Coordinates of C-alpha atoms in Angstrom, one line a residue:
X1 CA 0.0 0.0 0.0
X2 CA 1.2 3.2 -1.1
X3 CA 1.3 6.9 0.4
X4 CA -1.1 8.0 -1.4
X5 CA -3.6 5.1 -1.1
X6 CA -3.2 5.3 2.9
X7 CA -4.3 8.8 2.0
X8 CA -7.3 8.1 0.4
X9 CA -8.2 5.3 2.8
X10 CA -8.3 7.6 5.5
X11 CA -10.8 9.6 4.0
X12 CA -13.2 6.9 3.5
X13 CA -15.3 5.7 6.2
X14 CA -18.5 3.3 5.0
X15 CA -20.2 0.1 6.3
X16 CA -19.3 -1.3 3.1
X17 CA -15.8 -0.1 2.8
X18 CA -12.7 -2.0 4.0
X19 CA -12.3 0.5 6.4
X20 CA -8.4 1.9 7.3
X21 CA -7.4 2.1 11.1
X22 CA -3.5 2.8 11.4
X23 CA -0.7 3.9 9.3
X24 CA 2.9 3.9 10.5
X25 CA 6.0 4.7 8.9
X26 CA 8.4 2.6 10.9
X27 CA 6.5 -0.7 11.8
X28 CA 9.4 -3.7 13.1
X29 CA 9.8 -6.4 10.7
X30 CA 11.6 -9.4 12.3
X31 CA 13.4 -11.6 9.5
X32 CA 13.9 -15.3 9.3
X33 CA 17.5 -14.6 10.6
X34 CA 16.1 -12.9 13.5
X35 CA 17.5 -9.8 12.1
X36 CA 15.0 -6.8 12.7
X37 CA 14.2 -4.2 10.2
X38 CA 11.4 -1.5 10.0
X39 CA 9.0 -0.9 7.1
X40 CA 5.7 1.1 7.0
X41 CA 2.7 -0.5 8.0
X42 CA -1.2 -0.2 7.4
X43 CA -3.9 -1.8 9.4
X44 CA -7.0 -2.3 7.8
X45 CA -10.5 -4.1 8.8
X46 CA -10.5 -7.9 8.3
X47 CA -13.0 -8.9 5.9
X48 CA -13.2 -13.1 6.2
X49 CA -15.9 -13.8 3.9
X50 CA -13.4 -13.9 1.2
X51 CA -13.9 -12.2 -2.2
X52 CA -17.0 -11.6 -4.6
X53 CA -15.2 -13.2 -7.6
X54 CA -14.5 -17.1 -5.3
X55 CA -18.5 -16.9 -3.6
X56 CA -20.2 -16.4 -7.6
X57 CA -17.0 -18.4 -8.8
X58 CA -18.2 -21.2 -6.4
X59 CA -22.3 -20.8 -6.6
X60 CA -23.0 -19.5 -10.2
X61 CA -25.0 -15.9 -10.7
X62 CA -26.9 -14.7 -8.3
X63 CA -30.5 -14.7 -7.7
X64 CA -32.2 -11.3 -8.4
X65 CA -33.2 -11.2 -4.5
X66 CA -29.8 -11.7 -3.9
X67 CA -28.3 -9.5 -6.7
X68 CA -30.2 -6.1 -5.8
X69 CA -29.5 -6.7 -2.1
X70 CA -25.6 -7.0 -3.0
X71 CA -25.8 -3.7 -5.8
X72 CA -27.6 -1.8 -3.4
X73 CA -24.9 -2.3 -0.9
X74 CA -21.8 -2.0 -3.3
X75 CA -23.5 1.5 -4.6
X76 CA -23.9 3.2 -1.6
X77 CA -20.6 2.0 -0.9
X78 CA -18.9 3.6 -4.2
X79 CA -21.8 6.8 -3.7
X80 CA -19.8 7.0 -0.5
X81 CA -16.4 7.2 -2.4
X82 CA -17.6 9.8 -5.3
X83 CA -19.4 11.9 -2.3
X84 CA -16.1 12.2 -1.0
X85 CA -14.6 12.9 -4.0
X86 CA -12.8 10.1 -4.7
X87 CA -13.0 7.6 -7.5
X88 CA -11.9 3.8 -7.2
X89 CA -10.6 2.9 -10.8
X90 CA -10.2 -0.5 -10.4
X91 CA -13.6 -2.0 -9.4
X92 CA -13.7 -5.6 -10.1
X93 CA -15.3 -8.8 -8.1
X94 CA -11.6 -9.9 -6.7
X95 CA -11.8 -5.9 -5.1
X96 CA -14.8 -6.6 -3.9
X97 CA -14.7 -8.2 -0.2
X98 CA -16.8 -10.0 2.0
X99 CA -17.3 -9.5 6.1
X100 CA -18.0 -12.5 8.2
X101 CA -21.5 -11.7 7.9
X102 CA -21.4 -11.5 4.0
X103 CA -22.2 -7.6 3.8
X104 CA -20.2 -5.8 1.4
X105 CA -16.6 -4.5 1.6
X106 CA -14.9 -2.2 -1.6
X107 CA -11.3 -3.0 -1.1
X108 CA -7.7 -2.1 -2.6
X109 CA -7.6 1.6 -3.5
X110 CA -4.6 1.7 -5.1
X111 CA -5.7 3.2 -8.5
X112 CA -7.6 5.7 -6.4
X113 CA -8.3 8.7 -7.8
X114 CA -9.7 12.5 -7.0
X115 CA -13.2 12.6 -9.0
X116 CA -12.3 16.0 -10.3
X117 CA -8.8 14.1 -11.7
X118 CA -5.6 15.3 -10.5
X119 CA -5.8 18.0 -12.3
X120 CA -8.6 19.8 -11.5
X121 CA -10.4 19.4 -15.0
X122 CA -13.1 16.7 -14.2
X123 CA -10.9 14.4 -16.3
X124 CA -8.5 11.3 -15.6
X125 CA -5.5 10.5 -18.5
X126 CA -3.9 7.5 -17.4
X127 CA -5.1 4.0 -18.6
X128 CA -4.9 1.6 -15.7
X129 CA -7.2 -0.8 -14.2
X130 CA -8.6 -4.2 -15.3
X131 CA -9.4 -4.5 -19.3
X132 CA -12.2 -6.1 -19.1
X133 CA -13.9 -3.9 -16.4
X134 CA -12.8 -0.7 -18.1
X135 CA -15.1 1.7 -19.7
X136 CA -14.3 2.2 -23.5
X137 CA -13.1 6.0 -23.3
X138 CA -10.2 4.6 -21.4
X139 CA -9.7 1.2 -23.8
X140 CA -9.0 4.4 -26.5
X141 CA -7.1 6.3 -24.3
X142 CA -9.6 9.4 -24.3
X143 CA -10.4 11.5 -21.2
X144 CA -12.1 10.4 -19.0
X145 CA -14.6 10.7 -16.0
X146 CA -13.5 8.7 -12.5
X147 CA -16.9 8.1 -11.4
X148 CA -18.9 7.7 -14.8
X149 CA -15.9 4.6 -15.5
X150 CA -16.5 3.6 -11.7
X151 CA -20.5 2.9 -12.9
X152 CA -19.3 1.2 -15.9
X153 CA -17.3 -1.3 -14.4
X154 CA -20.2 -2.0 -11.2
X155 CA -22.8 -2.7 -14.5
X156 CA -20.5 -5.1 -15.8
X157 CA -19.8 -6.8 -12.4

C-alpha cells in the first residue's frame, strides 16, 4: 500500500468499505534470521468472507433477490467514495470483499483517484485498471470521468 492510497483510505469511512485504522511509517519487521528491520505498515478491517469473484466463482450468478441486495450495498458504498470525491478505478469482483456476515466490503484503493482528476479538469488521462472492467473511453485512451468509468465497471460486475 502506497502513500497516497493510505491517504485516500483515511478519507473513507463506509459500512461497506474496508475501512483503514493505522498507518505507521516505521512498523518492526523481524526476519527469518532474527534480524530486525522496519518498514511502514497499514492496518485495515478484516474482511473473512473472502472475495465476490471465489463466492459467484463457487455458486453460479446470483438470484435477483440476492443480486439487488448486493448492488444496493456496493452502490452506496462507491456513492460513499464519489461523495467524498474520490473515485476507485479499479472495481472488479476480486476488489470486492466480504465481512464475516457476507455484507459488502470495496477493497484495494490503489488506483484511487480524486473525482475532479488530479488536475482539476473533471478528467483522468492515465489507462490503468482491469481491461475487461474498463469503460471504452479509457480502452481508447480518451479523457475520461473517475466516477462515470467507476459505474461502468459496477454494471458489468
Amino acid at each position: 500500500m502506497v502513500e497516497s492510497e493510505v491517504q485516500t483510505m483515511a478519507t473513507l469511512s463506509h459500512p461497506n468499505i474496508v475501512n483503514y485504522y493505522e498507518y505507521g511509517p516505521e512498523g518492526v519487521l523481524l526476519s527469518k534470521s532474527g534480524k530486525e528491520k522496519t518498514a511502514p505498515y497499514v492496518v485495515l478491517e478484516l474482511a473473512t468472507g473472502g472475495e465476490l469473484f471465489d463466492y459467484v466463482s463457487t455458486t453460479g450468478f446470483f438470484s435477483e433477490p440476492f443480486a439487488r441486495y448486493y448492488m444496493k450495498q456496493f452502490m452506496a458504498g462507491l456513492g460513499h467514495c464519489h461523495s467524498k470525491g474520490i473515485s476507485h478505478r479499479d472495481l472488479k469482483p476480486e476488489n470486492i470483499l466480504l465481512d464475516s456476515e457476507f455484507n459488502i466490503k470495496i477493497a484495494d484503493f490503489g488506483f484511487a483517484a480524486p473525482t475532479m482528476g488530479k488536475t482539476g479538469d473533471g478528467f483522468n488521462y492515465t489507462k490503468l485498471g482491469t481491461e475487461s472492467y474498463m469503460a471504452p473511453e479509457i480502452h481508447l485512451r480518451q479523457p475520461y470521468h473517475g466516477e462515470s468509468s467507476d459505474l461502468f465497471a459496477a454494471g458489468i460486475i
